Short mmCIF file of C-alpha atoms and ligand atoms in Angstrom, two decimals:
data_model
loop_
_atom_site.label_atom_id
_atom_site.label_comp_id
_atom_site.label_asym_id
_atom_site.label_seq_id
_atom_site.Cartn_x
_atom_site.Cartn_y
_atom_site.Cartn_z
CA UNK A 1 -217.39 -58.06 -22.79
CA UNK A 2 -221.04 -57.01 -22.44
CA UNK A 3 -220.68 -54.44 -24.49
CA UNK A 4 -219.61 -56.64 -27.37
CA UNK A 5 -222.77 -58.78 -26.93
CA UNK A 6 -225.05 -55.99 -27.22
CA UNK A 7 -223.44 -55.06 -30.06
CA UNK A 8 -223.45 -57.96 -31.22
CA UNK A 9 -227.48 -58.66 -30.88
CA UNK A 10 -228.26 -55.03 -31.75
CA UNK A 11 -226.05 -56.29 -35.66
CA UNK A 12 -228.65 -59.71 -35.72
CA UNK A 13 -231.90 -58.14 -34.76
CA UNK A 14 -231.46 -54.57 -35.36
CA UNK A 15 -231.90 -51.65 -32.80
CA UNK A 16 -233.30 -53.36 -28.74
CA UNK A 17 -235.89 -51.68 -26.86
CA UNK A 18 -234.36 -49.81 -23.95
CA UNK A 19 -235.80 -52.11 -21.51
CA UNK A 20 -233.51 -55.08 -23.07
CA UNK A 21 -231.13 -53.23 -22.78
CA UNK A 22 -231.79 -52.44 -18.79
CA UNK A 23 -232.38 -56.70 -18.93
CA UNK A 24 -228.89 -57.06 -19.99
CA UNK A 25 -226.96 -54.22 -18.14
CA UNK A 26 -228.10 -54.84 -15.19
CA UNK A 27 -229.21 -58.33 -14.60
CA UNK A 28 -227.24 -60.32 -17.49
CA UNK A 29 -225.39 -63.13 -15.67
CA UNK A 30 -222.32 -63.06 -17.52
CA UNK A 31 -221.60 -58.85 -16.80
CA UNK A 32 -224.92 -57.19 -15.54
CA UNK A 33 -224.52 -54.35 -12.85
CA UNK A 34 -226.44 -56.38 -10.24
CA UNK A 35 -225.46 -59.74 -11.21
CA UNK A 36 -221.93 -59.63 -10.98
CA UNK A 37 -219.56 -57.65 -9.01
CA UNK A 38 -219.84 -56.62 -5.33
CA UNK A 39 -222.73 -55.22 -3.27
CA UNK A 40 -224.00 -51.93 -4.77
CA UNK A 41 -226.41 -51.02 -1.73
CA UNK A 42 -223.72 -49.77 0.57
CA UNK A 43 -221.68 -46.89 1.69
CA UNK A 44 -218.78 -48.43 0.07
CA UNK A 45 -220.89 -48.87 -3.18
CA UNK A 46 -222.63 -47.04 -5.56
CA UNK A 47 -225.74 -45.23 -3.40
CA UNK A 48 -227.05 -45.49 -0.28
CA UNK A 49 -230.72 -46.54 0.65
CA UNK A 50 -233.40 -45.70 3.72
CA UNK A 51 -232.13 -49.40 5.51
CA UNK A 52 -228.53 -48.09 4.87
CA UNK A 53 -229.24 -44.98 6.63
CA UNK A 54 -230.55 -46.52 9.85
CA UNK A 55 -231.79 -49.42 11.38
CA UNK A 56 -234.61 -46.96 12.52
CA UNK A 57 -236.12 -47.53 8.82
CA UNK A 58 -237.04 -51.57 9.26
CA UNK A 59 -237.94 -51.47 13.26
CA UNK A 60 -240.56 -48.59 11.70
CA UNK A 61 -242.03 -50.97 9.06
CA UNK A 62 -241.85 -53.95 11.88
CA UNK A 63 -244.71 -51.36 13.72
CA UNK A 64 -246.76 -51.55 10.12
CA UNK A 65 -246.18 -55.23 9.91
CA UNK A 66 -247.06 -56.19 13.19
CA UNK A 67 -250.25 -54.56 12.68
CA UNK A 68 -251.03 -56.35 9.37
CA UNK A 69 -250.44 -59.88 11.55
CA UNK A 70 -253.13 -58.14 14.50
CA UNK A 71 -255.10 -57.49 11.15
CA UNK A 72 -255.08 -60.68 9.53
CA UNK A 73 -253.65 -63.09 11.72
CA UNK A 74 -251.68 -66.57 11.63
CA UNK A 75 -249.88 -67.92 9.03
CA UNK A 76 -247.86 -64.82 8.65
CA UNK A 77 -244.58 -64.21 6.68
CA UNK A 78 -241.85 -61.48 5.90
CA UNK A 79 -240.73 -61.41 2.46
CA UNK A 80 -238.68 -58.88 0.92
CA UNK A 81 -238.14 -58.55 -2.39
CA UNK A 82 -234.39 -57.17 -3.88
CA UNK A 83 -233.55 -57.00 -0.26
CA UNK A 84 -229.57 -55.78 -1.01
CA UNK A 85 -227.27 -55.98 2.21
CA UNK A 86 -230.21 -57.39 4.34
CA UNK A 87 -230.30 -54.72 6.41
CA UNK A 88 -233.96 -53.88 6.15
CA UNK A 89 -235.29 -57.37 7.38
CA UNK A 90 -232.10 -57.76 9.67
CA UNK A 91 -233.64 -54.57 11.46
CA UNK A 92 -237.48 -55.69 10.59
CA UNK A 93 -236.70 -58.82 12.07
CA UNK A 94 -235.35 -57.77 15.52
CA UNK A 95 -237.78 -55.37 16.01
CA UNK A 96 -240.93 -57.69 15.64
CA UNK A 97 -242.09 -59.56 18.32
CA UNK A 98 -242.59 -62.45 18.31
CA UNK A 99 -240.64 -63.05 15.01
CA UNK A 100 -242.15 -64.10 11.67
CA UNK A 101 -240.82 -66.71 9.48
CA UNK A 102 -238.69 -64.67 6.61
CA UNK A 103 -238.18 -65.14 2.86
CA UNK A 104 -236.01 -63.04 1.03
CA UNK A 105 -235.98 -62.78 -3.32
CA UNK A 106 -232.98 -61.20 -5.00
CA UNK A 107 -231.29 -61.74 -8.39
CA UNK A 108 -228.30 -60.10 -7.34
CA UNK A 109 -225.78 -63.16 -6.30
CA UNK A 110 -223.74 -60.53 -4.09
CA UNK A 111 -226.61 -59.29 -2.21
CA UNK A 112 -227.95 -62.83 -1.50
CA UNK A 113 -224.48 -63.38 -0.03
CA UNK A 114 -224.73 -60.72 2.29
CA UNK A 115 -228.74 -61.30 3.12
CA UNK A 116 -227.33 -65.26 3.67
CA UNK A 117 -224.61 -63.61 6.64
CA UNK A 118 -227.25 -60.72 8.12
CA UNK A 119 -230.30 -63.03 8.03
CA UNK A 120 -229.12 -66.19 8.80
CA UNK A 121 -233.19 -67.48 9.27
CA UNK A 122 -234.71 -66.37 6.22
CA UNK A 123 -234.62 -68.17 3.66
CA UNK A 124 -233.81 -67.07 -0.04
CA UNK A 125 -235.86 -68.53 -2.54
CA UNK A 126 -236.00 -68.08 -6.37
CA UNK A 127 -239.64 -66.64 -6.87
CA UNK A 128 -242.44 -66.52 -4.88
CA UNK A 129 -245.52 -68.43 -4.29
CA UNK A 130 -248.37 -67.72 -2.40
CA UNK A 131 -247.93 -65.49 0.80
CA UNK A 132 -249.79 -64.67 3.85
CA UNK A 133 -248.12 -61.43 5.47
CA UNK A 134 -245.88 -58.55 4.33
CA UNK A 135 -243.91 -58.49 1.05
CA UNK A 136 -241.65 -55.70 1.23
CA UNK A 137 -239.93 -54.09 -1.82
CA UNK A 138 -237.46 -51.02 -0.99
CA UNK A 139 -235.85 -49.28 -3.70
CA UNK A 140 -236.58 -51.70 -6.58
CA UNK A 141 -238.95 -51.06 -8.86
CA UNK A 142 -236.61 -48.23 -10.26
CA UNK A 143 -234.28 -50.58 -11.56
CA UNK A 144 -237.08 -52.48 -13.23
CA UNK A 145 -236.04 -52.47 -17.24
CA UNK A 146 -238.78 -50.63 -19.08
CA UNK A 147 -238.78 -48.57 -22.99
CA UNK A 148 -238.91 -45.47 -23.50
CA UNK A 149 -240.98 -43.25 -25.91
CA UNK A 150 -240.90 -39.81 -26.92
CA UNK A 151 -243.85 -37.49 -27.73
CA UNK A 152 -243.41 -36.11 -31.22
CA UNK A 153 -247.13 -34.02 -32.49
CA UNK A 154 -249.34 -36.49 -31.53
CA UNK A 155 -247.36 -39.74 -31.74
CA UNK A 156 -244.99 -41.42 -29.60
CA UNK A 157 -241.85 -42.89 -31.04
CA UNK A 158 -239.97 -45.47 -29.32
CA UNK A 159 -236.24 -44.83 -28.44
CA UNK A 160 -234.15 -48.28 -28.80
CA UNK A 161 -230.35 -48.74 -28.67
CA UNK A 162 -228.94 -49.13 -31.97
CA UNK A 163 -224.75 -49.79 -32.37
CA UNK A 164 -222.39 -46.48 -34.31
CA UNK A 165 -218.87 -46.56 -34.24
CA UNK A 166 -218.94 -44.67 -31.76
CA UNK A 167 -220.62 -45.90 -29.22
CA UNK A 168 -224.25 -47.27 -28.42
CA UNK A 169 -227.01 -44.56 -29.44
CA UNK A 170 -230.81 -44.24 -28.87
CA UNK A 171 -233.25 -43.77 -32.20
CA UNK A 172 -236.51 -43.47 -32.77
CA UNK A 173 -238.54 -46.26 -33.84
CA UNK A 174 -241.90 -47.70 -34.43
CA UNK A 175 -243.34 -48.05 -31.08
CA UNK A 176 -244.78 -51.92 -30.35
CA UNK A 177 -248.26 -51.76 -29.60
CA UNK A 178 -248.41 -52.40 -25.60
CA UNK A 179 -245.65 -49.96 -25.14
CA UNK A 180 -248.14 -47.43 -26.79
CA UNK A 181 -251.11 -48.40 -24.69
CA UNK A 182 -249.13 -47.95 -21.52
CA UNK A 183 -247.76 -44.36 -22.68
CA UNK A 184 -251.35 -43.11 -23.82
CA UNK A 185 -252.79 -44.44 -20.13
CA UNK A 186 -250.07 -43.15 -18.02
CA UNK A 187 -247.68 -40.60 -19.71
CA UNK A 188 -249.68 -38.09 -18.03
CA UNK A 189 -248.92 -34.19 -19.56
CA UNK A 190 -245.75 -34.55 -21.93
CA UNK A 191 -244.31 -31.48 -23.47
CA UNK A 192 -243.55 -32.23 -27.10
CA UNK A 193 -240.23 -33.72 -27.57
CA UNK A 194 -240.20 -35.25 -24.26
CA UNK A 195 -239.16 -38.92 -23.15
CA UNK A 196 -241.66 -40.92 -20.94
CA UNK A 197 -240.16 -44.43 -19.42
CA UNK A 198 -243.01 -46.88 -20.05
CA UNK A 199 -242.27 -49.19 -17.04
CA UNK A 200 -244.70 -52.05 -18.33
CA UNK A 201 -242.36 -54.88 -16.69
CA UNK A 202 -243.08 -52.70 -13.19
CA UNK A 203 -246.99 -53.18 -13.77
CA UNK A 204 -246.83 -56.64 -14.44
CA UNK A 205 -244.75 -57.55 -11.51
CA UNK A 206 -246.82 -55.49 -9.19
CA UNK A 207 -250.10 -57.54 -10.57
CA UNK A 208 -248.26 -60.58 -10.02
CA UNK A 209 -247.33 -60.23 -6.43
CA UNK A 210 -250.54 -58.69 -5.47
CA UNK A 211 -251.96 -62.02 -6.68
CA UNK A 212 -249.57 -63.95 -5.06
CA UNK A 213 -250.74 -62.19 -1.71
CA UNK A 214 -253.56 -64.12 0.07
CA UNK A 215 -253.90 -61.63 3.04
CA UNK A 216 -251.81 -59.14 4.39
CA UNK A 217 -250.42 -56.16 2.51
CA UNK A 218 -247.36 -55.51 -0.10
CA UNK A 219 -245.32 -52.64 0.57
CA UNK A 220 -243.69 -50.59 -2.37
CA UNK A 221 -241.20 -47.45 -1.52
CA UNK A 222 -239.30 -46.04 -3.80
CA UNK A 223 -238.24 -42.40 -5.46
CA UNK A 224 -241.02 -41.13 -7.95
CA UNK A 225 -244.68 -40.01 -8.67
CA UNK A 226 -247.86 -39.67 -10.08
CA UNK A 227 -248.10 -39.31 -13.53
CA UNK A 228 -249.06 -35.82 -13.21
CA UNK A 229 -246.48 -34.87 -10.93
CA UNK A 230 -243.75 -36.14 -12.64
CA UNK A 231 -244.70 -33.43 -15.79
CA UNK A 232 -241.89 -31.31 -14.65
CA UNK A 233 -239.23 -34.00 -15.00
CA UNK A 234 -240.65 -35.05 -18.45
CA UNK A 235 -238.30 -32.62 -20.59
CA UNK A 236 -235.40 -35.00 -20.71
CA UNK A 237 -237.08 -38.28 -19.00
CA UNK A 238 -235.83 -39.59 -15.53
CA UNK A 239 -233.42 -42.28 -16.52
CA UNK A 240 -230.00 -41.65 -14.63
CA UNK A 241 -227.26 -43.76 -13.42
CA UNK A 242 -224.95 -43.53 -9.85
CA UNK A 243 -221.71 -44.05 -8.88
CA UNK A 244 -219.96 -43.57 -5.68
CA UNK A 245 -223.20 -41.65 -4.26
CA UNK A 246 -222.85 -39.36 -7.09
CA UNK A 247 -224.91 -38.74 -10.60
CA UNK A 248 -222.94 -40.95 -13.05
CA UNK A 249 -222.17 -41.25 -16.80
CA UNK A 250 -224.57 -41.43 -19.74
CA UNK A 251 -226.76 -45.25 -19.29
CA UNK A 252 -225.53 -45.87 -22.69
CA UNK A 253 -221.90 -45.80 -22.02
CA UNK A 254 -220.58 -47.92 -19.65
CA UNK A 255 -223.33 -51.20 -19.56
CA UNK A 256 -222.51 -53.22 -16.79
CA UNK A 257 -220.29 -50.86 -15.03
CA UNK A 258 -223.52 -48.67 -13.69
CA UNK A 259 -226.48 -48.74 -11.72
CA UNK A 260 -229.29 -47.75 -14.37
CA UNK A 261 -232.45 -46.57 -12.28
CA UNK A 262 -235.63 -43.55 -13.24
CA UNK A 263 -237.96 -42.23 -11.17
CA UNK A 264 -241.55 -44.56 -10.96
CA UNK A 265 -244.41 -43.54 -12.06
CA UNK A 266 -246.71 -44.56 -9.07
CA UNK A 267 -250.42 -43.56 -11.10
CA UNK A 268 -248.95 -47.25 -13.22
CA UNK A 269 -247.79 -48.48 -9.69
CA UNK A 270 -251.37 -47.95 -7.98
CA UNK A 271 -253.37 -49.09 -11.33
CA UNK A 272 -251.67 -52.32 -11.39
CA UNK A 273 -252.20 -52.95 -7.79
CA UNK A 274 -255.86 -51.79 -7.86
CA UNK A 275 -256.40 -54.22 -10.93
CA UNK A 276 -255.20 -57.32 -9.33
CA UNK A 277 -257.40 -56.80 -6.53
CA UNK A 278 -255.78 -54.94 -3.87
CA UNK A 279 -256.89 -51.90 -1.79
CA UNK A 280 -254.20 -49.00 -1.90
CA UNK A 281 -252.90 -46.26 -0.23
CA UNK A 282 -250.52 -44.22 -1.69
CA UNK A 283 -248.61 -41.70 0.49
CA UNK A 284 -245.21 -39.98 1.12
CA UNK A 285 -242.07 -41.90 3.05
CA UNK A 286 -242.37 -39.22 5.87
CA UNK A 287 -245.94 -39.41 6.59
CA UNK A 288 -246.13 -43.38 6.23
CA UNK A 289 -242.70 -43.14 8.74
CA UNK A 290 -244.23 -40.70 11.04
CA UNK A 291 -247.77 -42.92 10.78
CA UNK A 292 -245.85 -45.47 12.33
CA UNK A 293 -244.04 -43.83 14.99
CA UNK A 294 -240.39 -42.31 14.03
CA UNK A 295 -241.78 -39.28 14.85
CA UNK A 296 -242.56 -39.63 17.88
CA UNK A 297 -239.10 -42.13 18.21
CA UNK A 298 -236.98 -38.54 16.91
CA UNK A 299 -238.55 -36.37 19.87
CA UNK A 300 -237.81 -38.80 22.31
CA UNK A 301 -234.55 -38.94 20.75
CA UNK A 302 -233.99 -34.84 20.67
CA UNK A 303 -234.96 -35.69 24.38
CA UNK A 304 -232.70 -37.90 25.38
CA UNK A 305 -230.22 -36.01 24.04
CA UNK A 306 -230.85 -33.11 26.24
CA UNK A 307 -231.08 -35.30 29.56
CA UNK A 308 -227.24 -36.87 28.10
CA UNK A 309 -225.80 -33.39 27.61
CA UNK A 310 -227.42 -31.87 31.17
CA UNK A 311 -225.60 -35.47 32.80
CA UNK A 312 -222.48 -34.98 31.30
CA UNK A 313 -222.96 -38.21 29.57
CA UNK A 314 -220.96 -37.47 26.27
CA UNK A 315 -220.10 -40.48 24.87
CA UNK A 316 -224.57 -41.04 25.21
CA UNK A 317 -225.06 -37.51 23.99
CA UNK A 318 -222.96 -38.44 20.40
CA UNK A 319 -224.24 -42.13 19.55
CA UNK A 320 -228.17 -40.40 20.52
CA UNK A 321 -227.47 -37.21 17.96
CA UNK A 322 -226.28 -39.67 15.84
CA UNK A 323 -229.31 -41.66 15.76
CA UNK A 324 -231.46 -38.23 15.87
CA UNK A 325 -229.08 -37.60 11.96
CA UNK A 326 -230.49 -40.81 11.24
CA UNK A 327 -234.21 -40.23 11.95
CA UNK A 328 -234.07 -36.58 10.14
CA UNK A 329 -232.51 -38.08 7.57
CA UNK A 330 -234.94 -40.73 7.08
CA UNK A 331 -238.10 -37.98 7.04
CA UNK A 332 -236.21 -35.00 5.32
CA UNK A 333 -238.69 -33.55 3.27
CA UNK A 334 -236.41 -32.73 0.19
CA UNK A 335 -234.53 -36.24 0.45
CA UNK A 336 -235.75 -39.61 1.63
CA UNK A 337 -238.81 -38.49 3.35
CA UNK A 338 -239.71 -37.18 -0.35
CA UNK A 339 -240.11 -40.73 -1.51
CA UNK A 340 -243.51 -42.36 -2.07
CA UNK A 341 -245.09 -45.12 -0.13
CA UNK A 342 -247.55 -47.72 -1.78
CA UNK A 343 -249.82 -50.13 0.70
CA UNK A 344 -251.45 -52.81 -0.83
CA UNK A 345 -253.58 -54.44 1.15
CA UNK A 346 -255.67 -57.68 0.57
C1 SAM B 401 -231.38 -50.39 -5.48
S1 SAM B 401 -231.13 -51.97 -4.85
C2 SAM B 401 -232.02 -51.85 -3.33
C3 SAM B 401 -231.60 -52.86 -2.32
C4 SAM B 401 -232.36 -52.80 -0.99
N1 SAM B 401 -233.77 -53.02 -1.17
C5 SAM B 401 -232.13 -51.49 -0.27
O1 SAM B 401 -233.10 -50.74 -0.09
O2 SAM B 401 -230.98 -51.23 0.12
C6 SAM B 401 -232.21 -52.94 -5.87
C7 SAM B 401 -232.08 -54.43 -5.62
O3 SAM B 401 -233.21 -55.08 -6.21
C8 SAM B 401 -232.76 -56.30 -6.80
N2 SAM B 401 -233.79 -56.65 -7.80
C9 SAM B 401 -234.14 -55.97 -8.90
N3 SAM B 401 -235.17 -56.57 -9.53
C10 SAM B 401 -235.50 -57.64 -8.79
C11 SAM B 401 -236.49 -58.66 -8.91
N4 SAM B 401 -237.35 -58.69 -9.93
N5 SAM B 401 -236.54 -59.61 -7.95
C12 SAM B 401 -235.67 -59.59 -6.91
N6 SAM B 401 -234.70 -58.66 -6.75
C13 SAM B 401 -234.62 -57.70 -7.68
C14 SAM B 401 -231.40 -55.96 -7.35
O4 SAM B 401 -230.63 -57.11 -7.54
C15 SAM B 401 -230.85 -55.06 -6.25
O5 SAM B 401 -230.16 -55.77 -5.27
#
């Protein structure tokens, strides 16, 4: 059982930074969250995602992407990264015109499954080299392990997972030294006593994929904020786990059996990106969506609606306010539309 290996290297080593513990709930072969089991991005699974939602999400980025290729021309690619059910490129894909050669990178054996049997043309690789184009990332740099510190006086303390007979707790340890530079530079305000996720392995893989990119842009969406922002969140820390579209149980208790996810801290996010090079924009989900059209695509929905009702078309008028659910959904200021954009360009 997983549980019975991290108990097991917690009794050799001694307590494990939270973000090994993350490594191993989530992404250990032999029992992690994503690498075993079924698909977790679905309405049968544990949460549902923007690409869930509607199909409206990916022919919105295909506007953004077929842009980039006007911006920086041939050889162009799609790549997403942790691209789940495949319905984001599926929907990228079919709106972009003509089409783009697609790669697709995801540890999660299920989800490459079901990007293999949506996607049939791209092509799923193990990492990535260098690109030309868009590299896409939806929803997955909040499941990116990373420690956690709290603030006690003037010092931070790391919280690792140590093993009690009851269970797997967190205690406060001495904090390793890169773990501390990444708190002091992007903690932002922390009341004292609260717990800051230091999301290190995010930064790096950001740097490393804005490298990778030759031209074109990188685009990062997920829940989160600035450092600042986030202040009012920083009581307790942001670490929280789902299940069944619902809050779930403590991330300590059931490893394996839950999604484990926080909310990013996007001043790291656009640091990272700036260092290796890139130029960034940083905005909300609704006003990048609206940028590229859904806007406009919802009022000629509400429209169309109108002209189905007046014809006595109601079979039209219920998929069309369907589709309008989907696009308010997508841009509700409180929900998705609340998430944060990153565009990295190169
Ligand atoms: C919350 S799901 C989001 C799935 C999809 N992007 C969506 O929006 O529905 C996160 C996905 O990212 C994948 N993932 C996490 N870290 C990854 C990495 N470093 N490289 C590739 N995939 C990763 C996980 O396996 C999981 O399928």
């Amino acid at each position: 059982m997983l549980l019975d290996r991290i108990v097991e290297e917690i009794h050799s080593g001694g307590p494990i930074g939270f973000d090994r513990f993350m490594e191993i709930a989530l992404y250990d072969p032999g029992g992690g969250y994503f690498a075993t089991g079924t698909l977790r991005s679905d309405r049968a699974g544990d949460f549902l995602t923007s690409p869930e939602v509607s199909p409206m999400f990916g022919e919105t980025i295909a506007r953004f992407v077929a842009a980039e290729r006007g911006r920086v021309g041939v050889p162009f690619s799609v790549v997403e990264m942790g691209g789940g059910s495949g319905s984001l490129l599926r929907a990228l894909l079919d709106a972009l015109d003509p089409r783009a050669p697609a790669f697709a990178v995801e540890r999660s054996k299920a989800a490459q499954a079901s990007i293999s049997a949506t996607v049939p043309e791209a092509e799923i690789i193990d990492e990535l080299s260098d690109v030309r184009g868009v590299i896409v990332a939806n929803e997955v740099l909040d499941n990116m392990p990373a420690a956690l510190v709290v603030r006690r006086g003037s010092e931070w303390w790391e919280r690792r997972v140590a093993g009690t007979e009851s269970g797997l707790v967190l205690v406060e340890t001495e904090p390793r030294p890169d773990v501390v530079v990444w708190a002091d530079r992007f903690a932002g305000p922390i009341p004292e006593g609260g717990q800051v996720e230091v999301q290190l392995q995010a930064g790096t893989w950001v740097r490393c994929h804005v490298e990778l990119l030759q031209a074109g842009a990188m685009l990062l969406i997920d829940y989160g904020d600035s450092a600042e922002n986030l202040e009012n969140r920083r009581s307790e820390g942001t670490v929280r786990t789902y299940r069944k579209h619902h809050l779930g149980p403590d991330p300590l208790a059931e490893p394996g059996a839950t999604d484990i996810t926080m909310d990013v801290n996007f001043s790291a996010v656009v640091a990272a990106a700036e260092d290796a090079g890139a130029g960034v924009e940083f905005l909300r989900q609704d006003d990048f969506l609206n940028e590229w059209g859904l806007g406009e695509r919802l009022a000629a929905l509400r429209h169309d609606v109108v002209v189905a009702a007046r014809d006595g078309r109601t079979m039209d008028q219920l998929k069309l306010k369907n589709r309008v659910i989907e696009a308010e959904t997508l841009l509700h200021p409180r929900g998705l539309g609340d998430f944060r954009v990153v565009v990295c360009r190169k």
